[in-house]
mmCIF file of C-alpha atoms and ligand atoms in Angstrom:
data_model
loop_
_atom_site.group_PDB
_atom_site.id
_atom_site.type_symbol
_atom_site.label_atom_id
_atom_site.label_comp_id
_atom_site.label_asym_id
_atom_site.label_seq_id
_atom_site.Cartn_x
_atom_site.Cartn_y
_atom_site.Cartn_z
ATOM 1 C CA UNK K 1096 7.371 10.633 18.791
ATOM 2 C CA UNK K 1097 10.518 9.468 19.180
ATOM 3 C CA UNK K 1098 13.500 11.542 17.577
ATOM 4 C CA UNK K 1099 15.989 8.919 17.557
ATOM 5 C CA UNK K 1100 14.120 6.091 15.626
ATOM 6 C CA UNK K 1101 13.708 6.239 11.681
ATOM 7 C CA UNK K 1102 10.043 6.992 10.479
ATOM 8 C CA UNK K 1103 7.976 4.793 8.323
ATOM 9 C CA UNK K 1104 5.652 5.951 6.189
ATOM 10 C CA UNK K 1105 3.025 3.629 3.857
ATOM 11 C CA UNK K 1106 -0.282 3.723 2.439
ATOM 12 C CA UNK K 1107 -2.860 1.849 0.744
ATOM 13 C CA UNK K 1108 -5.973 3.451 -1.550
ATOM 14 C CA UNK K 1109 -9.487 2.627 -0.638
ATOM 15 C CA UNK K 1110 -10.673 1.558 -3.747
ATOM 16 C CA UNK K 1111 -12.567 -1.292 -3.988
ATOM 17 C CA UNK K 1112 -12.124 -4.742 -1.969
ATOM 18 C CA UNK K 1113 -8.255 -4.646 -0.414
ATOM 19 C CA UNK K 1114 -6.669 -7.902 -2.063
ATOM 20 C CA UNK K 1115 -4.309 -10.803 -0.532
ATOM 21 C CA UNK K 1116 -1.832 -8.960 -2.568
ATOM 22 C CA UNK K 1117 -2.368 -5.406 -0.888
ATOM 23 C CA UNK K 1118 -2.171 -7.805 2.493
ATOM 24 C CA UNK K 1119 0.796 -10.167 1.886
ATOM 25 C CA UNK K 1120 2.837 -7.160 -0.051
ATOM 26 C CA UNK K 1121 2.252 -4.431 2.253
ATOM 27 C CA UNK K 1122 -0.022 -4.491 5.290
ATOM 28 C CA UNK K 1123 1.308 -8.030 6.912
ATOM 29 C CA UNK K 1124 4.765 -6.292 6.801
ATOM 30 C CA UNK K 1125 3.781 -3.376 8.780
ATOM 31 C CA UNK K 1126 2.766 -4.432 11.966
ATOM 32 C CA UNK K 1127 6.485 -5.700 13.167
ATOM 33 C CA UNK K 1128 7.879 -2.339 12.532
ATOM 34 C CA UNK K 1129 5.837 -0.570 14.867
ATOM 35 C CA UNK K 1130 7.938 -1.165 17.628
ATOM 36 C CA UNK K 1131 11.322 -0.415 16.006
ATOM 37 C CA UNK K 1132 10.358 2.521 14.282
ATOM 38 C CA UNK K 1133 8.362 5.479 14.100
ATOM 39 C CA UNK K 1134 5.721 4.284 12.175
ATOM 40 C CA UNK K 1135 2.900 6.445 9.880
ATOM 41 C CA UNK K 1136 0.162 4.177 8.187
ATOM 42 C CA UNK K 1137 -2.100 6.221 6.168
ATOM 43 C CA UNK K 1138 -5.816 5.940 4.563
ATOM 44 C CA UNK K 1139 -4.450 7.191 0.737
ATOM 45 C CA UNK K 1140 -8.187 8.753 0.004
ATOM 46 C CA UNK K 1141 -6.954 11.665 -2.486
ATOM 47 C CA UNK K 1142 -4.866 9.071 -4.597
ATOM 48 C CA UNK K 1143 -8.426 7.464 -4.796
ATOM 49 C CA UNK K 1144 -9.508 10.360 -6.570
ATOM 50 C CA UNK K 1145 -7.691 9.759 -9.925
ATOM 51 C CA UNK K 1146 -10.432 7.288 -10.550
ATOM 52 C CA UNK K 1147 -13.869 7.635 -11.057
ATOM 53 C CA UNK K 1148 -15.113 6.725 -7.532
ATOM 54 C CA UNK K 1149 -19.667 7.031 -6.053
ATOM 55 C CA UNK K 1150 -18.726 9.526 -3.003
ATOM 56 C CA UNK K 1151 -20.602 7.508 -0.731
ATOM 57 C CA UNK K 1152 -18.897 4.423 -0.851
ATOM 58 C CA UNK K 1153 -15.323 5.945 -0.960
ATOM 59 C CA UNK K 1154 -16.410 7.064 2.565
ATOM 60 C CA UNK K 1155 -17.662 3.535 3.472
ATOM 61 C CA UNK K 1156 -14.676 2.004 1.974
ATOM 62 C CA UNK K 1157 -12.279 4.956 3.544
ATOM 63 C CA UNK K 1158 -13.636 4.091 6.827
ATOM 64 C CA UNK K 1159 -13.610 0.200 6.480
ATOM 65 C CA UNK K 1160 -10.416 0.151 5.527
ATOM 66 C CA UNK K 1161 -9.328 2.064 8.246
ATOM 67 C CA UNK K 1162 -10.921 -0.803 10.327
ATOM 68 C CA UNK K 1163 -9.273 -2.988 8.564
ATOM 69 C CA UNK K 1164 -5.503 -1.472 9.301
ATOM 70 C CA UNK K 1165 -5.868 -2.418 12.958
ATOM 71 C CA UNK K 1166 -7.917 -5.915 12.567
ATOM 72 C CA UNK K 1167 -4.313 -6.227 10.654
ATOM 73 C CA UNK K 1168 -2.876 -5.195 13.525
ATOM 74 C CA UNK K 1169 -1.859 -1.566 13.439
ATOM 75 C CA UNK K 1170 -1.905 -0.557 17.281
ATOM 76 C CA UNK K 1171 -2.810 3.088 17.026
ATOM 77 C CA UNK K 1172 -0.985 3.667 20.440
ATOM 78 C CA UNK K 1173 2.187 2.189 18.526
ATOM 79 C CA UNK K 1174 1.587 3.550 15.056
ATOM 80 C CA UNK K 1175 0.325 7.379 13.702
ATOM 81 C CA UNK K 1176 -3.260 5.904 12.207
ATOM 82 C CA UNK K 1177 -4.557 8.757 9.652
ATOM 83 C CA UNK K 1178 -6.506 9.640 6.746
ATOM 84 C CA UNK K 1179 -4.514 11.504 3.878
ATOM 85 C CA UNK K 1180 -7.259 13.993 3.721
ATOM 86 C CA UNK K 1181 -7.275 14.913 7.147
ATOM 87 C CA UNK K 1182 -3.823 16.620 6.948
ATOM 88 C CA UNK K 1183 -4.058 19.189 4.128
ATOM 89 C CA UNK K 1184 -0.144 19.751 4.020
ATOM 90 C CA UNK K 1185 -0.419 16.485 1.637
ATOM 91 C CA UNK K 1186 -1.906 18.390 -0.963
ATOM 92 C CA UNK K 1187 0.227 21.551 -0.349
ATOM 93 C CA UNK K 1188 3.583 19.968 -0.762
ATOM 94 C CA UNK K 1189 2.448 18.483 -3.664
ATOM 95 C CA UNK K 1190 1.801 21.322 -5.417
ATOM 96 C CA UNK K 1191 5.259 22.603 -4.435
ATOM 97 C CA UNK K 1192 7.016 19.606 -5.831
ATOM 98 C CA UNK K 1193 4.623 19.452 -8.884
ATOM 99 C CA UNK K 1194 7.356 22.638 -9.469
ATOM 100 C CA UNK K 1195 10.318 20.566 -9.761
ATOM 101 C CA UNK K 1196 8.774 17.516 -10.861
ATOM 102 C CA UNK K 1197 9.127 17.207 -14.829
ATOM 103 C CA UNK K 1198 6.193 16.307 -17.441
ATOM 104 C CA UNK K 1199 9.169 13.608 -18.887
ATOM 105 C CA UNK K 1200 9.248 11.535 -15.878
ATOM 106 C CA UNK K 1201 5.882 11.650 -14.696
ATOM 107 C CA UNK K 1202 4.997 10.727 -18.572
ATOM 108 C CA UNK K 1203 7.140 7.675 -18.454
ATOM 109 C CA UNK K 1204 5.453 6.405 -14.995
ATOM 110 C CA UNK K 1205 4.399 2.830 -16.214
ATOM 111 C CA UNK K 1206 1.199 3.057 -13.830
ATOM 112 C CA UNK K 1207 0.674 6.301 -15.199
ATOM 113 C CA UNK K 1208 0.689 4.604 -19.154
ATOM 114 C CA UNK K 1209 -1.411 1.335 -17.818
ATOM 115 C CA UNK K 1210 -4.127 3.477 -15.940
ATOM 116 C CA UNK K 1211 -4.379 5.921 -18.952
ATOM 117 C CA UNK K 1212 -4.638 2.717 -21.101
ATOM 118 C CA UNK K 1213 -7.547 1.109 -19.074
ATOM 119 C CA UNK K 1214 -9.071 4.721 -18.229
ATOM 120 C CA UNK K 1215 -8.588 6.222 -22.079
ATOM 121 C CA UNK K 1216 -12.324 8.236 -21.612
ATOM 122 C CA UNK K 1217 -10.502 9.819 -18.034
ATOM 123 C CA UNK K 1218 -6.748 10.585 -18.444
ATOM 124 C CA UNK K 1219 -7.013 13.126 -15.691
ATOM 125 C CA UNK K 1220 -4.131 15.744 -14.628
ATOM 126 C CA UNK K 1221 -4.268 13.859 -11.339
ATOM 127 C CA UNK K 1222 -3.544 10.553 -13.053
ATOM 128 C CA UNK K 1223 -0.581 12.019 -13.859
ATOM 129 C CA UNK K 1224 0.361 13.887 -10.490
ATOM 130 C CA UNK K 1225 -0.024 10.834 -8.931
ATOM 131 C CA UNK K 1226 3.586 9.708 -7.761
ATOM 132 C CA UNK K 1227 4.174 13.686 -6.914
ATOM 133 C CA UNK K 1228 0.904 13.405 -4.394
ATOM 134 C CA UNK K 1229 2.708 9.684 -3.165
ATOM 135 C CA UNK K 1230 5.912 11.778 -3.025
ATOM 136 C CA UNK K 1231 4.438 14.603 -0.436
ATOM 137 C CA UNK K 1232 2.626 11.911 1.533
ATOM 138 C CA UNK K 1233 6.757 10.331 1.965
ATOM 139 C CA UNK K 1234 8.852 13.709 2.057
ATOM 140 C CA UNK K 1235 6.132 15.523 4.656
ATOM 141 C CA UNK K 1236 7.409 12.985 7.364
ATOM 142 C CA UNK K 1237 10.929 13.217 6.679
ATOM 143 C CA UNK K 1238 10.260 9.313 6.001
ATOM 144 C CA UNK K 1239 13.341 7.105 5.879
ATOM 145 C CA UNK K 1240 11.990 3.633 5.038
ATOM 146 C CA UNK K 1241 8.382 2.835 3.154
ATOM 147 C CA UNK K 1242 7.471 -0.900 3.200
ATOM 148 C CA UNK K 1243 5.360 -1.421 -0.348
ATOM 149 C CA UNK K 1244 4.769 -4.080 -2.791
ATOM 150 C CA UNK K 1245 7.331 -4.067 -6.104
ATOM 151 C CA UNK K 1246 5.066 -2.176 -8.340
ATOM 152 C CA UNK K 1247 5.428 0.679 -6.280
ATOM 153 C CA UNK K 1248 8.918 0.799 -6.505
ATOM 154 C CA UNK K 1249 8.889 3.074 -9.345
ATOM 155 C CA UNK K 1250 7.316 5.831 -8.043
ATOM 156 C CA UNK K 1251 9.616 5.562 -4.808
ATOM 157 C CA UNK K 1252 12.305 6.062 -7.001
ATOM 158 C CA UNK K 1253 10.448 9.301 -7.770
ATOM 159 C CA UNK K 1254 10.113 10.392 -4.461
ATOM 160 C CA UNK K 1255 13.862 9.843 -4.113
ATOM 161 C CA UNK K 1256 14.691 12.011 -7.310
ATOM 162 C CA UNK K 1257 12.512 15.134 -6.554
ATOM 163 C CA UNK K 1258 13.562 14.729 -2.713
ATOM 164 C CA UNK K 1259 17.574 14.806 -4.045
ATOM 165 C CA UNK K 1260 16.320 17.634 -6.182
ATOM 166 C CA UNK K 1261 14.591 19.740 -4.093
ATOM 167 C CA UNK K 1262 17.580 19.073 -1.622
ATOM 168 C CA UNK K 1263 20.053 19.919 -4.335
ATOM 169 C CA UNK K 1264 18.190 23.641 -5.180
ATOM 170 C CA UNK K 1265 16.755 24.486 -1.930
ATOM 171 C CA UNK K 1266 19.674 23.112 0.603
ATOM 172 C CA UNK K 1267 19.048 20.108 2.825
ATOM 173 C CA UNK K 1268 15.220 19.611 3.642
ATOM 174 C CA UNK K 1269 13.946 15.903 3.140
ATOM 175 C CA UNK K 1270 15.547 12.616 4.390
ATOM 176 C CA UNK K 1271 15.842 10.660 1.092
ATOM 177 C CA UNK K 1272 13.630 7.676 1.633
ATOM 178 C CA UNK K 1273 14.169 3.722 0.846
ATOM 179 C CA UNK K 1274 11.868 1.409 -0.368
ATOM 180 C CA UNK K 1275 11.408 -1.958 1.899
ATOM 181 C CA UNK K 1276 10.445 -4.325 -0.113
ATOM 182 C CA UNK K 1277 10.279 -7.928 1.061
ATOM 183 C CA UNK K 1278 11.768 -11.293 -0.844
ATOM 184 C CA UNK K 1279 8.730 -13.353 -0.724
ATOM 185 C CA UNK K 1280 4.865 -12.045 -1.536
ATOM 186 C CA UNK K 1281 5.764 -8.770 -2.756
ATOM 187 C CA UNK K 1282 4.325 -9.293 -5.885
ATOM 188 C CA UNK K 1283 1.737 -11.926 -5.607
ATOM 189 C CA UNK K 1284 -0.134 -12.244 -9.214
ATOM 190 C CA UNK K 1285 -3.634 -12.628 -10.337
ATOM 191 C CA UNK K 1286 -5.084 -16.130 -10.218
ATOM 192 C CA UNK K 1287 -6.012 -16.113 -13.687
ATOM 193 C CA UNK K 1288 -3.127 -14.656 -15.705
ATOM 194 C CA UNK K 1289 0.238 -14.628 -14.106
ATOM 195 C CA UNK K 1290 1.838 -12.308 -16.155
ATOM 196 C CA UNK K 1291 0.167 -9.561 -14.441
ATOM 197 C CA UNK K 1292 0.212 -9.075 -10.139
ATOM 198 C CA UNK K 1293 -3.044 -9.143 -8.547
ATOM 199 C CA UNK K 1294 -4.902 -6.260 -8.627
ATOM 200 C CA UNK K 1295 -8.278 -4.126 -6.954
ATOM 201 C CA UNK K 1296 -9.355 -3.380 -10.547
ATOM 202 C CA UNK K 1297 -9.198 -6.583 -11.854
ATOM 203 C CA UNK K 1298 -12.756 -7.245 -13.339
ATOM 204 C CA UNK K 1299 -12.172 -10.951 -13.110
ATOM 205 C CA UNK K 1300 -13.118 -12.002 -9.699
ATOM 206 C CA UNK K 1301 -11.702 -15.427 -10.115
ATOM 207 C CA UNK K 1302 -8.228 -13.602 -10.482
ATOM 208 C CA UNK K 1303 -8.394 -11.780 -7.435
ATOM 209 C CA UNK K 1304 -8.919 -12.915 -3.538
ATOM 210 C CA UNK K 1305 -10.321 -10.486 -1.489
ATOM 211 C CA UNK K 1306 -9.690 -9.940 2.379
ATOM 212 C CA UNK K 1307 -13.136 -10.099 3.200
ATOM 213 C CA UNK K 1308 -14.150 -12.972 0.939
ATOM 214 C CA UNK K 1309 -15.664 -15.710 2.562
ATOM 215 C CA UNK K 1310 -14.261 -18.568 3.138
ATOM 216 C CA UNK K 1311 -16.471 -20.689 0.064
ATOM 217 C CA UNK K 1312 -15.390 -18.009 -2.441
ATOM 218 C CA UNK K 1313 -11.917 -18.234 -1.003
ATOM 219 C CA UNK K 1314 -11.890 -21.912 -2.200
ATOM 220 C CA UNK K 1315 -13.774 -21.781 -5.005
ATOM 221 C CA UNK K 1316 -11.194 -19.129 -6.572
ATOM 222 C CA UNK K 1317 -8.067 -21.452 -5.706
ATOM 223 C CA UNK K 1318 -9.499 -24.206 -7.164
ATOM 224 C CA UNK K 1319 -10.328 -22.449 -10.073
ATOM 225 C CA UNK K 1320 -6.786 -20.868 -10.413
ATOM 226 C CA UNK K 1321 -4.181 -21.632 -13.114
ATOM 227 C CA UNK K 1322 -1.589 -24.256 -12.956
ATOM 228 C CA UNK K 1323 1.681 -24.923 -15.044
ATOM 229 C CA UNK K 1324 1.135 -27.821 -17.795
ATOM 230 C CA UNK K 1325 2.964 -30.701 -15.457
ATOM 231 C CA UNK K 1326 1.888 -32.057 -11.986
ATOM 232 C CA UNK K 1327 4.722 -31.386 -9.488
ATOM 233 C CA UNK K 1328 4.139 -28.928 -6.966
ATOM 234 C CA UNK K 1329 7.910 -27.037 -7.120
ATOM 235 C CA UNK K 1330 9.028 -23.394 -7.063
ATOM 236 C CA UNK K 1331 10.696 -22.334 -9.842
ATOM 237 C CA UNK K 1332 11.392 -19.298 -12.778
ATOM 238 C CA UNK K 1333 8.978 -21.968 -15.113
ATOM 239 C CA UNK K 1334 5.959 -22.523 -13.020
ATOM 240 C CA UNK K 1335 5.193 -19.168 -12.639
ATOM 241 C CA UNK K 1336 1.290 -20.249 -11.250
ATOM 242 C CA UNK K 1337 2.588 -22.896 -9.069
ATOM 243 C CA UNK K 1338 5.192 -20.488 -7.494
ATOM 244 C CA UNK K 1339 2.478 -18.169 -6.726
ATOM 245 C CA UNK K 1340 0.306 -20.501 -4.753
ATOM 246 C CA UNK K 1341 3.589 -21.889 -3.111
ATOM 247 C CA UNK K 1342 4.636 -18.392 -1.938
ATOM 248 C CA UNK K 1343 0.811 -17.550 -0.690
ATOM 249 C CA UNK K 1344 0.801 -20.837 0.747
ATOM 250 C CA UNK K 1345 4.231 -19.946 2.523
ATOM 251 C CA UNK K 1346 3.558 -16.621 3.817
ATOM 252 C CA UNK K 1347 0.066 -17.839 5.252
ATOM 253 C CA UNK K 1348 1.098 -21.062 6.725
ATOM 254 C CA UNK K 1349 4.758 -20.365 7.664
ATOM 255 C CA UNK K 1350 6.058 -23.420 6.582
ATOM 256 C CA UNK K 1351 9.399 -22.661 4.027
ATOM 257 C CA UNK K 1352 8.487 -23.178 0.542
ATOM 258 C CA UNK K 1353 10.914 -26.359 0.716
ATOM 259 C CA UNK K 1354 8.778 -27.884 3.730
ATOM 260 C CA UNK K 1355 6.214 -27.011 1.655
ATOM 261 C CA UNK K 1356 7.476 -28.608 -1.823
ATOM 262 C CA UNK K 1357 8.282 -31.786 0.396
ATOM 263 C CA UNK K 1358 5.136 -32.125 1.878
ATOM 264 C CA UNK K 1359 3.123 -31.792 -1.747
ATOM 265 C CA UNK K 1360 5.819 -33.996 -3.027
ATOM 266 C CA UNK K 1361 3.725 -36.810 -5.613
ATOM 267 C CA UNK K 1362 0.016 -35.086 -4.492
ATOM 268 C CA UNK K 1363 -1.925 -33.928 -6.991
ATOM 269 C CA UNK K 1364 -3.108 -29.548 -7.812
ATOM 270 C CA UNK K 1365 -6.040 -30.443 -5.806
ATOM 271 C CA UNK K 1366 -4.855 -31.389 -2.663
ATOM 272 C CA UNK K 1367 -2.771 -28.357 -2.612
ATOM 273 C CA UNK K 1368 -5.166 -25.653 -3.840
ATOM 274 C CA UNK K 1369 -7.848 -26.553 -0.967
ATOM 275 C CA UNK K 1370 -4.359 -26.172 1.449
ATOM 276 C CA UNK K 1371 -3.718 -23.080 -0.131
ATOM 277 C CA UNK K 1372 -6.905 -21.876 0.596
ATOM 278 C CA UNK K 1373 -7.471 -23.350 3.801
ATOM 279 C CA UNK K 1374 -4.054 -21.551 4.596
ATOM 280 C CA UNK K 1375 -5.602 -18.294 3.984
ATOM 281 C CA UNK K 1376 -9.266 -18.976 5.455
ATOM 282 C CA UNK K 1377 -7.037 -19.201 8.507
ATOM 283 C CA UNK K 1378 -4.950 -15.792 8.263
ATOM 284 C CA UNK K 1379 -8.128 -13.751 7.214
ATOM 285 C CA UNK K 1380 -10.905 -14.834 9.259
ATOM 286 C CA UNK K 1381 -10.073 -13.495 12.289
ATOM 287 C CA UNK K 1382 -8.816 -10.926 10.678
ATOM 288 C CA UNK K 1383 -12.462 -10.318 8.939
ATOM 289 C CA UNK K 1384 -14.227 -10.978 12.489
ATOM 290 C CA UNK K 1385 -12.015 -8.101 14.357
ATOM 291 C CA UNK K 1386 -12.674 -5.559 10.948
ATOM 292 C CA UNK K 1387 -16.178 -6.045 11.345
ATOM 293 C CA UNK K 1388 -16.098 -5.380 14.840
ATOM 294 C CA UNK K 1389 -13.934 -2.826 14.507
ATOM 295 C CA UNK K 1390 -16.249 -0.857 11.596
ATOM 296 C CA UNK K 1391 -19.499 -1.137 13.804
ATOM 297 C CA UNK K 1392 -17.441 1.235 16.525
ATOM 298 C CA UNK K 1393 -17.291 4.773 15.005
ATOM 299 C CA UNK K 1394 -16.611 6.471 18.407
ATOM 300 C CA UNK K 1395 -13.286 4.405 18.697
ATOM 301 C CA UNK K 1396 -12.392 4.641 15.148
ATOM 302 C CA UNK K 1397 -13.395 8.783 14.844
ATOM 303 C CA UNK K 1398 -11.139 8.755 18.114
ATOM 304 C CA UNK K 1399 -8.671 7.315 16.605
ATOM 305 C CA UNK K 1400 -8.824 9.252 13.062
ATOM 306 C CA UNK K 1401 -8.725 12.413 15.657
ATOM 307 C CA UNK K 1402 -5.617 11.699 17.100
ATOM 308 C CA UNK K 1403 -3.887 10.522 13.957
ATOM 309 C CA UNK K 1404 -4.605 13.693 12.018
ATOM 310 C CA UNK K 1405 -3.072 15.798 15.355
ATOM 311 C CA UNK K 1406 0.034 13.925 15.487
ATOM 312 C CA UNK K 1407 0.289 13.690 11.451
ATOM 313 C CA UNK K 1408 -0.611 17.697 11.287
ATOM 314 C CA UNK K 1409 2.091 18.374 13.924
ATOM 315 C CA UNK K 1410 4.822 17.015 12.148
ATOM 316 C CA UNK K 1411 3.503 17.517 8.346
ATOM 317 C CA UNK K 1412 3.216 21.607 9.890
ATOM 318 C CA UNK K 1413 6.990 21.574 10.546
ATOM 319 C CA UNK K 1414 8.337 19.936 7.056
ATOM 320 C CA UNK K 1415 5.820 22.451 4.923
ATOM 321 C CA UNK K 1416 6.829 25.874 6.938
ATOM 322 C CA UNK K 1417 10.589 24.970 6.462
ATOM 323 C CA UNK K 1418 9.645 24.261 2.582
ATOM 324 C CA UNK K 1419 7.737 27.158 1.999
ATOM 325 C CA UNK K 1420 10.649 29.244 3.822
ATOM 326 C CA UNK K 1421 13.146 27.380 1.396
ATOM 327 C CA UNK K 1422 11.447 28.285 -1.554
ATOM 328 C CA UNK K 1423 10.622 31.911 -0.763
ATOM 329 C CA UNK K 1424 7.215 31.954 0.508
ATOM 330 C CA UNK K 1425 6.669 34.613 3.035
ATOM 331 C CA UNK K 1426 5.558 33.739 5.924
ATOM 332 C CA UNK K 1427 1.932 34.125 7.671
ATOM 333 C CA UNK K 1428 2.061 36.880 9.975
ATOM 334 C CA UNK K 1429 -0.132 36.237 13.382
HETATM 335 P P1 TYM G 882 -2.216 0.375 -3.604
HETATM 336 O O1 TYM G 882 -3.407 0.833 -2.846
HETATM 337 O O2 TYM G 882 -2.368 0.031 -5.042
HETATM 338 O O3 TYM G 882 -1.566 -0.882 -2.920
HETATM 339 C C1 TYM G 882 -1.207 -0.839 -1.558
HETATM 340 C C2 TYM G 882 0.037 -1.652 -1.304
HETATM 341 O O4 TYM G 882 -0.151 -3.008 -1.727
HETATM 342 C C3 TYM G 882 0.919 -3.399 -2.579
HETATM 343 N N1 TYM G 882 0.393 -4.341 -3.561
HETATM 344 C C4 TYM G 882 0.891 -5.562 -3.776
HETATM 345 N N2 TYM G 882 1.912 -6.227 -3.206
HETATM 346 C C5 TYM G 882 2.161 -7.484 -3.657
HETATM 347 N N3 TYM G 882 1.429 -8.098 -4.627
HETATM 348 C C6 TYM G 882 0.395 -7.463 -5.207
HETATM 349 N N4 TYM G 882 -0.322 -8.072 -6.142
HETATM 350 C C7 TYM G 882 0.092 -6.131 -4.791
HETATM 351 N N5 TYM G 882 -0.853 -5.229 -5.151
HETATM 352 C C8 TYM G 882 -0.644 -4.141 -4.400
HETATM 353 C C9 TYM G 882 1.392 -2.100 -3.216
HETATM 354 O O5 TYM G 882 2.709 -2.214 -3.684
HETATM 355 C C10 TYM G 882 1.255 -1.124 -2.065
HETATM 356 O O6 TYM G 882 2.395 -1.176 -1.230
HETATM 357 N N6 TYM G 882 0.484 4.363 -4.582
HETATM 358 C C11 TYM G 882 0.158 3.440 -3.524
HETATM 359 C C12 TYM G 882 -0.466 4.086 -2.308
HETATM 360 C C13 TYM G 882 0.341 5.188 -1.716
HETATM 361 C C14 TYM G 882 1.521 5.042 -0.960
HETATM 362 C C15 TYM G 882 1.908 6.367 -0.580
HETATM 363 C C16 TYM G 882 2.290 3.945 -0.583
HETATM 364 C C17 TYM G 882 0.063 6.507 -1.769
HETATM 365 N N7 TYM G 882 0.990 7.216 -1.074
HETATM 366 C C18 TYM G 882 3.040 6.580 0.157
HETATM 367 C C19 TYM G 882 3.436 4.173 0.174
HETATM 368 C C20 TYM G 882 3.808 5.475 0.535
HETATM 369 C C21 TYM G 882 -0.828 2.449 -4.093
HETATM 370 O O7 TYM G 882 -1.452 2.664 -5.081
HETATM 371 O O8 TYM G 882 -1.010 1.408 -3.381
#
């Protein structure tokens, strides 16, 4: 690892299918900072926890997804590849912030209120230790920058507050992290109802686009998507749906939103959904063909989950002594 570069740190749960959102929001703006940066991209299996989850396919979809990172184009010789649960210092430094973290603020988490909302029968003490768990997985690394979608932001915030904290009653110990978030596609929103972003746990498949739909579903769910009550195909604060497919359309095709707007200028929804979706059959299936690959190769992916939870360990080891020397732990004598 490189001393001199900033570290990057980001994560996504494997719950369920991984949406256009989690790709466009997040994943798509990883791979270009492997190269600047030292870069950690992390399996967030533990955060998957907080919901009700069959063991067996968390480990399928743990696995898959960790396919899925590279088909994205996470070079593991580039970037630290790991599984959260492979580097127990995750779950250690959470329990030490859990000590300056206060009931108030994890209370008012609004991810914390929706998830207790649609969980009310499992409001779970790890529901609500959530963003202190997303914290540790951010301070461990002495992180600087963490590229996520906007409804994240929030809980970076968080991470910021207990880092300044911790800082403030221990002496200097974390970097205080930033959130990257990008102008366009960081909060794409559900197909259906664009009030809300799309989501994993939407139970409306028509509202939700998977990465490894196929390319017939793909279209059938644009076409089937909402549209604002006139016909023109223009970005704006009042066209919420239309915006949404514009930005999609943008981020998949490259073309600006104005090309864009100009070249849908007097054509009806239709012709521009099937674009829209042929925009994205052409980002995802290759990246579906290399995943698949990719998943049927557990030597090369256990090789690479190896060496991601060594160089992870190495450096989580280093933050979590210094902590636990901060805070008055005494030491393990060998
Ligand atoms: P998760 O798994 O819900 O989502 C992963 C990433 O995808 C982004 N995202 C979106 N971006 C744009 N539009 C959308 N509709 C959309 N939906 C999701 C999210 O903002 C996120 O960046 N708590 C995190 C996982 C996590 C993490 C971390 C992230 C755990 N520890 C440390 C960064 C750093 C989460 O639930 O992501």
């Amino acid at each position: 690892m490189d001393n001199v570069k900033k570290t990057v740190f980001s994560g996504v749960q494997p719950t369920g299918k991984i949406t256009l959102g989690n790709y466009l929001g997040a994943i798509r703006n990883w791979t270009p900072l492997q190269d600047e940066y030292n870069c950690l991209y992390c399996v967030v299996d533990l955060h998957s926890l907080t919901v009700a989850q069959v063991p067996a396919e968390l480990r399928k979809n743990t696995m898959d997804l960790v396919a899925l990172y590279i088909a994205c184009g996470i070079d593991p010789n580039k970037s630290t590849l790991f599984i959260q649960s492979h580097v127990h210092q995750h779950a250690e430094l959470a329990w030490i912030l859990d000590t300056v973290a206060y009931i108030g603020e994890l209370n008012r988490m609004t991810q914390f209120k929706d998830k207790s909302r649609k969980h009310a029968d499992n409001i779970n003490m790890g529901l609500m230790n959530y963003p202190v768990l997303m914290a540790s997985d951010i301070l461990l690394y002495q992180t600087e920058l963490v590229p996520i979608g906007k409804d994240q932001t929030q809980h970076l915030e968080l991470a910021r507050d207990l880092a300044e904290r911790f800082n403030g009653r221990y002496s200097d110990t974390f970097a205080v992290p930033e959130a990257l978030t990008y102008k366009s596609g960081s909060s794409i929103k559900s197909l259906q109802d664009t009030s809300v972003k799309m989501s994993k746990s939407d139970p409306n498949e028509n509202a939700v686009v998977s990465l490894m739909d196929d390319k017939d579903a793909i279209a059938r769910k644009f076409k089937r998507a909402v549209t604002d009550c006139d016909t023109a195909v223009r970005f704006a604060e009042d066209k919420a749906a239309i915006s949404n497919l514009l930005t999609i359309y943008s981020l998949c095709s490259g073309e600006s939103i104005e090309k864009a707007e100009f070249r849908f200028a007097g054509k009806g929804y239709g012709e521009f959904k099937q674009a829209v979706a042929d925009a994205v059959i052409a980002v995802v299936e290759p990246i579906q063909a290399e995943q698949k690959r990719l998943a049927a190769d557990k030597a090369y992916l256990e090789g690479v989950l190896k060496q991601g939870a060594e160089q992870a360990g190495r450096l989580a080891r280093r933050t979590l002594d210094k902590v636990y020397r901060k805070v008055g732990l005494v030491g393990r004598f060998r």
